[in-house]
Amino acid sequence: MSRLQTFWRSYRRLIAVGALLVTALVAYAIDWSQPPRLILFLGSLHPVVVHFPVALLLLAALLEGLARYDDRFAFVKPTISIVLALGALGAAASAGAGWFLSLTGGYAGGLVSWHQWLGIGVAVGGAGAWWLERAARKAPPSVPFAEVGYVAVLSVTVVLLVVTGHLGGSLTHGSGFLTQHLPAPIQRVLGGPGAAPRSGALVPIDSALVYQDLVHPILQTRCVECHGPNQAEGELRLDGPAYIRAGGEGGAVFQPGEPEQSELIRRVTLPLYHDDVMPPDGHPPLSVEHVELLRWWIAHEASFETQVADIEEETTPTSVQTVLARLSRPRDEIRTGIYAEDVAPPDSSVLDDLARSPLRIRRVASGEPFLQVEVRSAVDTVDAALLNPLEGVAEQVAWLDLSGTVVTASALEVAGTFPHLTRLALRGATLDEAGLRALENNPFLAYLNLVESNVSDDGLRHLAAVS
């Protein structure tokens, strides 16, 4: 045995106590309200150090599981103690660095407190698992308490590790970072965003509140991560009207009515390389439409109660009008032509009678009152007598197909009495051209098919009055 090993075994307890005393004296001597730059530097290492114990403690749990599941992995058992020891030390270092990081300011609220204490719990759990694992190896099989305690403490430590990591992710990336991409059904079970559908459209847009419906979503998704209840950089919170009005350590974030003199607009429009640009640290900048909405809101006194309708359209920039148009859902369907007319559904008893006639009648579209009518293949000649039974549904006849038949002038006169006729097919028909004059009584007629019919140039002149 070397002298160093002998010295360590003889004085290790004394060395440990001395190290604790020195640490306590240094901690007492430091002014924690203004910690030294070295402490703040060590705090900035927390995001780097934290991954070390995470990997080691999870690896220890994995090796333990493999060794218990299959005897072929029993050879890894001696390694687990070393991995646990390093993981516990790393967790302690990570917890210390995390505490130093919190001294930089900008962190507040219960989320940080939970993250800190659970991180300490992970370090204690890792150390406890290491000690119990060593005790379990030395204890006789007849005394299983250390073995059971070891497995329990290691399992609890892994659970704490996952929860602590989730809280850390929420602090740095916003709440729900771990769960935001879960499938919607699972989010509903967990009560997350998938629990209720969200709409990006506002109906009607005029009644939308400028701050609540337009400005707040921008701040919530792009700014509250660093200026919210869990982290308030520069003592500034942007998650509610009272906090926004209060401003931060640098003063007010906006000047009502003067967007170009407002710190908020200045920060989000700085060049990406500027030290003061927001969002910082390489995060994508706000879109132009978001900046325009913020500028428009501040230009109109940055009110938290104003509706879109309260702001005169003449004072709204074209860029903002475009954004508002995109956010608004489609308005009620605009109906034109015969579909804008108030027409009752056809009488079912009349339709039953017509079902036994040489005419085939169907609906133009489901839910619409209008009908399309065509003659059956056995019909050669169409005259007034054939079409007169349609008198009971004259208002509903919109499409009429008499193609391939001999169409008399009297039949065309009856067609002229259908006030909502929009389509008339006379393809391949033999016509009495004089009857075409009757079609001028159909104001909605938009489609007339005379292909392969006997209509001459003189006959076409009869259609001059048809609009």
Short mmCIF file of C-alpha atoms in Angstrom, two decimals:
data_model
loop_
_atom_site.label_atom_id
_atom_site.label_comp_id
_atom_site.label_asym_id
_atom_site.label_seq_id
_atom_site.Cartn_x
_atom_site.Cartn_y
_atom_site.Cartn_z
CA MET A 1 0.00 0.00 0.00
CA SER A 2 1.40 3.39 -0.98
CA ARG A 3 1.99 6.23 1.48
CA LEU A 4 -0.74 8.26 -0.20
CA GLN A 5 -3.30 5.51 0.31
CA THR A 6 -2.19 5.11 3.93
CA PHE A 7 -2.48 8.85 4.53
CA TRP A 8 -5.95 8.97 2.93
CA ARG A 9 -7.28 6.07 5.00
CA SER A 10 -5.87 7.56 8.20
CA TYR A 11 -7.00 11.15 7.72
CA ARG A 12 -9.92 11.04 5.24
CA ARG A 13 -12.50 11.94 7.87
CA LEU A 14 -10.36 14.83 9.05
CA ILE A 15 -9.86 15.99 5.46
CA ALA A 16 -13.62 15.85 4.83
CA VAL A 17 -14.41 17.88 7.96
CA GLY A 18 -11.72 20.40 7.05
CA ALA A 19 -13.12 20.79 3.54
CA LEU A 20 -16.59 21.41 4.96
CA LEU A 21 -15.25 24.03 7.38
CA VAL A 22 -13.36 25.84 4.64
CA THR A 23 -16.45 25.79 2.42
CA ALA A 24 -18.59 27.18 5.24
CA LEU A 25 -16.12 29.98 5.95
CA VAL A 26 -15.92 30.95 2.28
CA ALA A 27 -19.71 30.89 1.99
CA TYR A 28 -20.01 33.08 5.10
CA ALA A 29 -17.47 35.59 3.79
CA ILE A 30 -19.15 36.08 0.42
CA ASP A 31 -21.70 38.85 -0.03
CA TRP A 32 -24.40 36.81 -1.79
CA SER A 33 -26.37 39.94 -2.72
CA GLN A 34 -23.46 40.81 -5.03
CA PRO A 35 -21.68 37.50 -5.65
CA PRO A 36 -18.19 37.48 -7.19
CA ARG A 37 -17.86 37.08 -10.91
CA LEU A 38 -16.28 33.66 -10.40
CA ILE A 39 -19.47 32.45 -8.70
CA LEU A 40 -21.59 33.80 -11.56
CA PHE A 41 -19.25 32.15 -14.06
CA LEU A 42 -19.64 28.81 -12.29
CA GLY A 43 -23.38 29.34 -12.39
CA SER A 44 -23.29 29.76 -16.15
CA LEU A 45 -21.80 26.25 -16.35
CA HIS A 46 -25.00 24.71 -14.97
CA PRO A 47 -26.51 23.90 -18.42
CA VAL A 48 -23.24 22.10 -19.29
CA VAL A 49 -22.68 20.27 -15.99
CA VAL A 50 -26.30 19.13 -15.61
CA HIS A 51 -26.11 16.62 -18.46
CA PHE A 52 -23.26 14.74 -16.79
CA PRO A 53 -25.22 13.37 -13.77
CA VAL A 54 -28.32 12.83 -15.87
CA ALA A 55 -26.47 10.44 -18.16
CA LEU A 56 -24.64 8.66 -15.33
CA LEU A 57 -27.63 8.12 -13.05
CA LEU A 58 -29.76 6.86 -15.92
CA LEU A 59 -26.89 4.61 -16.99
CA ALA A 60 -26.65 3.19 -13.45
CA ALA A 61 -30.36 2.42 -13.45
CA LEU A 62 -30.07 0.78 -16.88
CA LEU A 63 -27.10 -1.37 -15.84
CA GLU A 64 -28.88 -2.40 -12.67
CA GLY A 65 -31.94 -3.40 -14.64
CA LEU A 66 -29.90 -5.43 -17.13
CA ALA A 67 -28.00 -7.22 -14.37
CA ARG A 68 -31.23 -8.18 -12.63
CA TYR A 69 -33.01 -9.18 -15.83
CA ASP A 70 -30.31 -11.45 -17.26
CA ASP A 71 -27.42 -13.16 -15.44
CA ARG A 72 -25.27 -12.69 -18.52
CA PHE A 73 -24.98 -9.01 -17.54
CA ALA A 74 -23.87 -9.75 -13.98
CA PHE A 75 -20.35 -8.63 -14.88
CA VAL A 76 -21.52 -4.98 -14.90
CA LYS A 77 -22.44 -5.03 -11.18
CA PRO A 78 -19.02 -3.77 -9.96
CA THR A 79 -19.25 -0.88 -12.42
CA ILE A 80 -22.57 0.36 -11.04
CA SER A 81 -21.01 1.59 -7.80
CA ILE A 82 -18.51 3.75 -9.68
CA VAL A 83 -21.19 5.13 -12.02
CA LEU A 84 -23.45 5.99 -9.06
CA ALA A 85 -20.62 7.72 -7.22
CA LEU A 86 -19.74 9.86 -10.23
CA GLY A 87 -23.43 10.56 -10.88
CA ALA A 88 -24.01 11.67 -7.29
CA LEU A 89 -20.96 13.95 -7.40
CA GLY A 90 -22.10 15.37 -10.72
CA ALA A 91 -25.61 15.97 -9.35
CA ALA A 92 -24.15 17.82 -6.37
CA ALA A 93 -21.99 19.95 -8.67
CA SER A 94 -24.98 20.61 -10.92
CA ALA A 95 -27.16 21.63 -7.95
CA GLY A 96 -24.45 24.00 -6.75
CA ALA A 97 -23.99 25.53 -10.19
CA GLY A 98 -27.77 25.88 -10.49
CA TRP A 99 -27.88 27.80 -7.23
CA PHE A 100 -25.10 30.07 -8.46
CA LEU A 101 -27.03 30.61 -11.70
CA SER A 102 -30.11 31.71 -9.77
CA LEU A 103 -28.01 34.47 -8.17
CA THR A 104 -27.70 36.22 -11.54
CA GLY A 105 -31.30 37.41 -11.09
CA GLY A 106 -34.24 37.13 -13.42
CA TYR A 107 -35.50 33.91 -11.83
CA ALA A 108 -38.48 33.89 -9.53
CA GLY A 109 -41.51 31.89 -8.64
CA GLY A 110 -42.34 28.41 -7.43
CA LEU A 111 -41.05 26.67 -10.55
CA VAL A 112 -37.45 27.69 -9.81
CA SER A 113 -37.80 26.69 -6.16
CA TRP A 114 -39.16 23.27 -7.09
CA HIS A 115 -36.39 22.80 -9.64
CA GLN A 116 -33.73 23.67 -7.05
CA TRP A 117 -35.03 21.42 -4.30
CA LEU A 118 -35.67 18.50 -6.61
CA GLY A 119 -32.15 18.91 -8.00
CA ILE A 120 -30.82 18.67 -4.45
CA GLY A 121 -33.06 15.62 -4.00
CA VAL A 122 -31.44 13.99 -7.02
CA ALA A 123 -27.97 14.58 -5.55
CA VAL A 124 -29.01 13.17 -2.17
CA GLY A 125 -30.79 10.26 -3.83
CA GLY A 126 -27.76 9.46 -5.96
CA ALA A 127 -25.49 9.48 -2.91
CA GLY A 128 -27.97 7.37 -0.95
CA ALA A 129 -28.26 4.84 -3.78
CA TRP A 130 -24.45 4.60 -3.95
CA TRP A 131 -24.15 4.00 -0.20
CA LEU A 132 -26.98 1.45 -0.12
CA GLU A 133 -25.57 -0.37 -3.15
CA ARG A 134 -22.25 -0.81 -1.33
CA ALA A 135 -24.04 -1.88 1.83
CA ALA A 136 -26.17 -4.39 -0.10
CA ARG A 137 -23.06 -6.04 -1.56
CA LYS A 138 -21.55 -6.46 1.91
CA ALA A 139 -24.74 -7.55 3.70
CA PRO A 140 -25.51 -11.27 3.98
CA PRO A 141 -28.45 -12.61 1.89
CA SER A 142 -30.43 -13.08 5.08
CA VAL A 143 -30.50 -9.30 5.59
CA PRO A 144 -32.28 -7.90 2.50
CA PHE A 145 -33.07 -4.44 3.89
CA ALA A 146 -30.15 -2.69 2.19
CA GLU A 147 -30.97 -4.37 -1.13
CA VAL A 148 -34.62 -3.32 -0.99
CA GLY A 149 -33.69 0.20 0.11
CA TYR A 150 -31.13 0.48 -2.67
CA VAL A 151 -33.63 -0.43 -5.39
CA ALA A 152 -36.26 1.90 -3.92
CA VAL A 153 -33.92 4.87 -3.58
CA LEU A 154 -32.49 4.37 -7.08
CA SER A 155 -36.01 4.21 -8.55
CA VAL A 156 -37.12 7.35 -6.73
CA THR A 157 -33.95 9.15 -7.83
CA VAL A 158 -34.67 8.36 -11.49
CA VAL A 159 -38.22 9.71 -11.12
CA LEU A 160 -36.91 12.87 -9.46
CA LEU A 161 -34.37 13.20 -12.26
CA VAL A 162 -37.09 13.15 -14.92
CA VAL A 163 -39.29 15.66 -13.07
CA THR A 164 -36.34 17.97 -12.39
CA GLY A 165 -35.33 17.83 -16.05
CA HIS A 166 -38.88 18.70 -17.10
CA LEU A 167 -38.94 21.72 -14.77
CA GLY A 168 -35.54 22.81 -16.07
CA GLY A 169 -36.80 22.57 -19.64
CA SER A 170 -39.86 24.61 -18.68
CA LEU A 171 -37.61 27.31 -17.20
CA THR A 172 -35.44 27.62 -20.28
CA HIS A 173 -37.90 26.78 -23.06
CA GLY A 174 -41.28 27.68 -21.60
CA SER A 175 -43.89 25.68 -19.73
CA GLY A 176 -45.01 22.50 -21.36
CA PHE A 177 -41.75 22.09 -23.28
CA LEU A 178 -41.64 18.34 -22.63
CA THR A 179 -45.31 17.74 -23.41
CA GLN A 180 -46.08 20.22 -26.19
CA HIS A 181 -45.60 17.69 -28.99
CA LEU A 182 -47.49 14.82 -27.38
CA PRO A 183 -50.43 13.49 -29.44
CA ALA A 184 -53.62 15.44 -28.75
CA PRO A 185 -55.44 12.51 -27.02
CA ILE A 186 -52.61 12.16 -24.49
CA GLN A 187 -52.54 15.92 -23.94
CA ARG A 188 -56.28 15.83 -23.19
CA VAL A 189 -55.67 13.20 -20.52
CA LEU A 190 -52.89 15.31 -19.03
CA GLY A 191 -54.95 18.48 -19.31
CA GLY A 192 -52.50 20.08 -21.74
CA PRO A 193 -53.17 22.27 -24.79
CA GLY A 194 -54.83 19.37 -26.57
CA ALA A 195 -57.59 19.35 -23.97
CA ALA A 196 -59.53 21.91 -25.99
CA PRO A 197 -59.18 22.98 -29.61
CA ARG A 198 -57.59 26.35 -30.18
CA SER A 199 -58.40 28.62 -33.06
CA GLY A 200 -56.05 31.11 -34.66
CA ALA A 201 -58.97 33.02 -36.12
CA LEU A 202 -61.13 35.68 -34.48
CA VAL A 203 -64.84 36.00 -35.16
CA PRO A 204 -65.88 38.66 -35.73
CA ILE A 205 -62.58 40.49 -36.01
CA ASP A 206 -64.14 43.89 -35.19
CA SER A 207 -65.18 42.74 -31.70
CA ALA A 208 -61.72 41.31 -30.90
CA LEU A 209 -59.77 43.04 -28.12
CA VAL A 210 -56.52 44.45 -29.49
CA TYR A 211 -54.41 43.49 -26.47
CA GLN A 212 -56.09 40.28 -25.33
CA ASP A 213 -56.65 38.73 -28.76
CA LEU A 214 -53.77 40.15 -30.81
CA VAL A 215 -50.94 41.44 -28.62
CA HIS A 216 -51.05 39.02 -25.68
CA PRO A 217 -50.59 35.88 -27.84
CA ILE A 218 -47.43 37.41 -29.35
CA LEU A 219 -45.95 38.25 -25.96
CA GLN A 220 -47.00 34.89 -24.52
CA THR A 221 -45.33 32.81 -27.23
CA ARG A 222 -42.24 34.93 -27.90
CA CYS A 223 -41.44 36.91 -24.72
CA VAL A 224 -42.85 35.31 -21.56
CA GLU A 225 -40.23 32.54 -21.63
CA CYS A 226 -37.70 35.09 -20.34
CA HIS A 227 -40.11 37.73 -19.01
CA GLY A 228 -42.73 35.74 -17.13
CA PRO A 229 -43.55 34.31 -13.71
CA ASN A 230 -40.73 31.75 -13.78
CA GLN A 231 -38.00 34.01 -15.13
CA ALA A 232 -38.07 37.81 -15.19
CA GLU A 233 -34.95 39.04 -16.98
CA GLY A 234 -34.26 42.67 -16.14
CA GLU A 235 -37.08 42.49 -13.56
CA LEU A 236 -39.51 42.74 -16.48
CA ARG A 237 -42.61 40.61 -16.85
CA LEU A 238 -44.80 40.69 -19.94
CA ASP A 239 -47.44 38.14 -18.93
CA GLY A 240 -50.14 40.56 -17.80
CA PRO A 241 -51.29 44.19 -18.06
CA ALA A 242 -50.19 45.12 -14.52
CA TYR A 243 -46.66 43.83 -15.11
CA ILE A 244 -46.40 45.46 -18.53
CA ARG A 245 -47.46 48.82 -17.09
CA ALA A 246 -44.88 48.45 -14.29
CA GLY A 247 -42.00 47.96 -16.72
CA GLY A 248 -38.61 46.64 -15.62
CA GLU A 249 -35.36 47.81 -14.13
CA GLY A 250 -34.79 49.96 -17.22
CA GLY A 251 -38.15 51.71 -16.91
CA ALA A 252 -41.28 51.60 -19.06
CA VAL A 253 -41.37 49.28 -22.06
CA PHE A 254 -43.58 51.56 -24.15
CA GLN A 255 -44.65 55.18 -24.55
CA PRO A 256 -48.41 55.26 -25.29
CA GLY A 257 -49.02 56.81 -28.68
CA GLU A 258 -45.31 56.83 -29.58
CA PRO A 259 -44.21 53.40 -30.83
CA GLU A 260 -40.90 54.65 -32.21
CA GLN A 261 -39.99 56.03 -28.77
CA SER A 262 -40.90 52.76 -27.05
CA GLU A 263 -38.22 50.41 -25.78
CA LEU A 264 -40.27 47.36 -26.79
CA ILE A 265 -40.33 48.36 -30.46
CA ARG A 266 -36.68 49.40 -30.40
CA ARG A 267 -35.57 46.03 -29.02
CA VAL A 268 -37.55 43.86 -31.46
CA THR A 269 -36.39 45.86 -34.50
CA LEU A 270 -32.65 45.99 -33.75
CA PRO A 271 -30.23 44.17 -36.07
CA LEU A 272 -29.79 40.51 -35.15
CA TYR A 273 -26.12 41.06 -34.24
CA HIS A 274 -26.92 43.81 -31.71
CA ASP A 275 -26.39 42.98 -28.03
CA ASP A 276 -29.81 44.41 -27.06
CA VAL A 277 -31.92 42.68 -29.73
CA MET A 278 -34.95 40.76 -28.54
CA PRO A 279 -35.47 37.84 -28.57
CA PRO A 280 -31.77 37.28 -27.77
CA ASP A 281 -29.29 34.42 -28.12
CA GLY A 282 -30.01 33.47 -31.68
CA HIS A 283 -33.75 33.00 -31.21
CA PRO A 284 -35.71 33.79 -34.38
CA PRO A 285 -36.84 37.43 -34.53
CA LEU A 286 -40.46 38.47 -34.39
CA SER A 287 -42.19 38.35 -37.75
CA VAL A 288 -42.92 41.61 -39.51
CA GLU A 289 -46.65 41.18 -38.93
CA HIS A 290 -46.09 40.74 -35.18
CA VAL A 291 -43.96 43.87 -35.03
CA GLU A 292 -46.61 45.80 -36.99
CA LEU A 293 -49.34 44.68 -34.58
CA LEU A 294 -47.27 45.77 -31.57
CA ARG A 295 -46.47 49.11 -33.20
CA TRP A 296 -50.16 49.64 -34.09
CA TRP A 297 -51.25 48.80 -30.53
CA ILE A 298 -48.79 51.27 -28.97
CA ALA A 299 -49.68 53.95 -31.53
CA HIS A 300 -53.26 53.80 -30.25
CA GLU A 301 -52.29 54.46 -26.63
CA ALA A 302 -51.47 50.78 -25.83
CA SER A 303 -54.92 50.32 -24.32
CA PHE A 304 -55.77 47.00 -22.70
CA GLU A 305 -59.51 47.41 -23.30
CA THR A 306 -59.74 48.76 -26.87
CA GLN A 307 -61.54 46.68 -29.50
CA VAL A 308 -60.47 46.55 -33.12
CA ALA A 309 -63.74 48.29 -34.03
CA ASP A 310 -62.83 51.24 -31.79
CA ILE A 311 -59.88 52.15 -34.03
CA GLU A 312 -60.73 54.00 -37.23
CA GLU A 313 -59.82 52.02 -40.32
CA GLU A 314 -58.28 55.12 -41.89
CA THR A 315 -55.62 55.16 -39.14
CA THR A 316 -54.82 51.47 -39.51
CA PRO A 317 -51.80 50.82 -41.77
CA THR A 318 -52.33 48.59 -44.77
CA SER A 319 -49.92 46.03 -43.30
CA VAL A 320 -52.08 45.70 -40.17
CA GLN A 321 -55.27 45.52 -42.22
CA THR A 322 -53.74 42.58 -44.06
CA VAL A 323 -52.93 40.85 -40.77
CA LEU A 324 -56.45 41.44 -39.46
CA ALA A 325 -57.93 40.04 -42.65
CA ARG A 326 -55.83 36.89 -42.27
CA LEU A 327 -56.87 36.44 -38.64
CA SER A 328 -60.55 36.81 -39.41
CA ARG A 329 -62.48 33.68 -40.25
CA PRO A 330 -64.42 33.61 -43.53
CA ARG A 331 -67.58 35.60 -43.29
CA ASP A 332 -70.98 34.07 -43.96
CA GLU A 333 -71.24 32.62 -47.44
CA ILE A 334 -72.17 35.23 -49.99
CA ARG A 335 -75.05 33.94 -52.11
CA THR A 336 -75.67 35.43 -55.53
CA GLY A 337 -78.06 34.90 -58.42
CA ILE A 338 -81.03 32.66 -57.75
CA TYR A 339 -79.39 31.43 -54.54
CA ALA A 340 -79.82 34.89 -53.07
CA GLU A 341 -83.57 34.66 -53.69
CA ASP A 342 -86.00 33.60 -50.99
CA VAL A 343 -87.53 30.56 -52.65
CA ALA A 344 -89.58 27.95 -50.80
CA PRO A 345 -88.90 24.22 -51.25
CA PRO A 346 -91.03 22.51 -53.93
CA ASP A 347 -94.36 21.00 -52.92
CA SER A 348 -93.80 17.30 -52.30
CA SER A 349 -97.26 16.39 -53.57
CA VAL A 350 -96.56 18.13 -56.89
CA LEU A 351 -93.26 16.25 -57.16
CA ASP A 352 -95.10 12.96 -56.52
CA ASP A 353 -97.48 13.72 -59.40
CA LEU A 354 -94.61 14.69 -61.71
CA ALA A 355 -92.82 11.44 -60.93
CA ARG A 356 -95.41 9.68 -63.12
CA SER A 357 -94.93 12.11 -66.06
CA PRO A 358 -92.47 11.87 -69.01
CA LEU A 359 -90.24 14.29 -67.12
CA ARG A 360 -87.31 13.32 -64.88
CA ILE A 361 -86.91 15.74 -61.95
CA ARG A 362 -84.05 15.95 -59.46
CA ARG A 363 -82.67 18.45 -56.99
CA VAL A 364 -79.90 20.77 -58.24
CA ALA A 365 -78.08 20.29 -54.92
CA SER A 366 -78.83 18.90 -51.52
CA GLY A 367 -80.43 21.46 -49.27
CA GLU A 368 -81.41 23.75 -52.15
CA PRO A 369 -85.01 24.26 -53.34
CA PHE A 370 -84.12 24.36 -57.04
CA LEU A 371 -84.82 21.57 -59.52
CA GLN A 372 -83.33 20.24 -62.75
CA VAL A 373 -85.75 18.87 -65.31
CA GLU A 374 -85.09 16.72 -68.36
CA VAL A 375 -87.32 14.74 -70.71
CA ARG A 376 -87.14 10.96 -70.76
CA SER A 377 -85.64 9.24 -73.79
CA ALA A 378 -89.05 8.15 -75.11
CA VAL A 379 -90.15 11.77 -75.68
CA ASP A 380 -89.78 13.06 -79.24
CA THR A 381 -91.69 16.34 -79.11
CA VAL A 382 -91.87 18.88 -76.32
CA ASP A 383 -94.84 21.21 -76.29
CA ALA A 384 -96.76 23.29 -73.78
CA ALA A 385 -98.90 20.32 -72.78
CA LEU A 386 -95.79 18.42 -71.65
CA LEU A 387 -94.36 21.31 -69.63
CA ASN A 388 -97.58 22.75 -68.15
CA PRO A 389 -97.58 20.27 -65.22
CA LEU A 390 -94.43 22.10 -64.03
CA GLU A 391 -96.58 25.12 -63.16
CA GLY A 392 -96.72 23.97 -59.52
CA VAL A 393 -92.91 24.12 -59.27
CA ALA A 394 -92.29 26.95 -61.73
CA GLU A 395 -90.34 29.00 -59.15
CA GLN A 396 -88.08 26.06 -58.37
CA VAL A 397 -87.15 25.02 -61.94
CA ALA A 398 -83.53 26.16 -62.46
CA TRP A 399 -82.18 23.71 -65.09
CA LEU A 400 -84.14 22.50 -68.09
CA ASP A 401 -82.77 19.97 -70.61
CA LEU A 402 -84.77 19.46 -73.84
CA SER A 403 -81.86 18.23 -75.95
CA GLY A 404 -82.52 15.98 -78.94
CA THR A 405 -86.25 16.73 -79.19
CA VAL A 406 -88.56 18.80 -81.35
CA VAL A 407 -89.27 21.91 -79.27
CA THR A 408 -92.34 23.93 -80.18
CA ALA A 409 -92.74 27.66 -79.70
CA SER A 410 -95.39 26.99 -77.03
CA ALA A 411 -92.89 24.91 -75.04
CA LEU A 412 -90.39 27.78 -75.12
CA GLU A 413 -93.13 30.15 -73.98
CA VAL A 414 -93.76 27.92 -70.95
CA ALA A 415 -90.00 27.88 -70.26
CA GLY A 416 -90.09 31.66 -70.32
CA THR A 417 -92.45 31.59 -67.33
CA PHE A 418 -89.86 29.93 -65.07
CA PRO A 419 -88.55 32.97 -63.14
CA HIS A 420 -85.39 31.24 -61.84
CA LEU A 421 -84.33 29.34 -64.94
CA THR A 422 -80.52 29.58 -65.22
CA ARG A 423 -79.62 26.72 -67.62
CA LEU A 424 -81.46 25.65 -70.79
CA ALA A 425 -80.00 22.83 -72.88
CA LEU A 426 -81.29 22.57 -76.47
CA ARG A 427 -78.40 20.56 -77.89
CA GLY A 428 -79.41 18.82 -81.14
CA ALA A 429 -82.98 20.12 -80.84
CA THR A 430 -85.25 21.12 -83.69
CA LEU A 431 -86.64 24.49 -82.72
CA ASP A 432 -89.36 26.88 -83.71
CA GLU A 433 -87.00 29.82 -83.79
CA ALA A 434 -89.73 32.39 -83.12
CA GLY A 435 -90.25 30.86 -79.68
CA LEU A 436 -86.77 31.96 -78.62
CA ARG A 437 -88.18 35.46 -78.06
CA ALA A 438 -89.92 34.13 -74.92
CA LEU A 439 -86.57 33.58 -73.22
CA GLU A 440 -86.12 37.31 -72.66
CA ASN A 441 -88.44 36.83 -69.68
CA ASN A 442 -85.80 34.78 -67.85
CA PRO A 443 -83.56 37.31 -66.03
CA PHE A 444 -81.25 34.65 -64.54
CA LEU A 445 -80.65 32.65 -67.71
CA ALA A 446 -76.86 32.27 -67.93
CA TYR A 447 -76.37 29.07 -69.94
CA LEU A 448 -78.00 28.27 -73.27
CA ASN A 449 -76.74 25.30 -75.31
CA LEU A 450 -77.75 25.38 -78.98
CA VAL A 451 -74.99 23.12 -80.30
CA GLU A 452 -76.10 21.00 -83.29
CA SER A 453 -79.57 22.58 -83.22
CA ASN A 454 -81.27 24.05 -86.32
CA VAL A 455 -80.98 27.66 -85.10
CA SER A 456 -80.02 30.06 -87.91
CA ASP A 457 -78.53 33.52 -87.77
CA ASP A 458 -82.04 34.97 -87.97
CA GLY A 459 -83.06 32.80 -85.01
CA LEU A 460 -80.13 34.03 -82.99
CA ARG A 461 -81.35 37.58 -83.44
CA HIS A 462 -84.38 36.62 -81.36
CA LEU A 463 -81.98 36.17 -78.45
CA ALA A 464 -80.67 39.75 -78.64
CA ALA A 465 -82.97 40.83 -75.84
CA VAL A 466 -81.85 38.00 -73.54
CA SER A 467 -79.39 39.49 -71.02
#
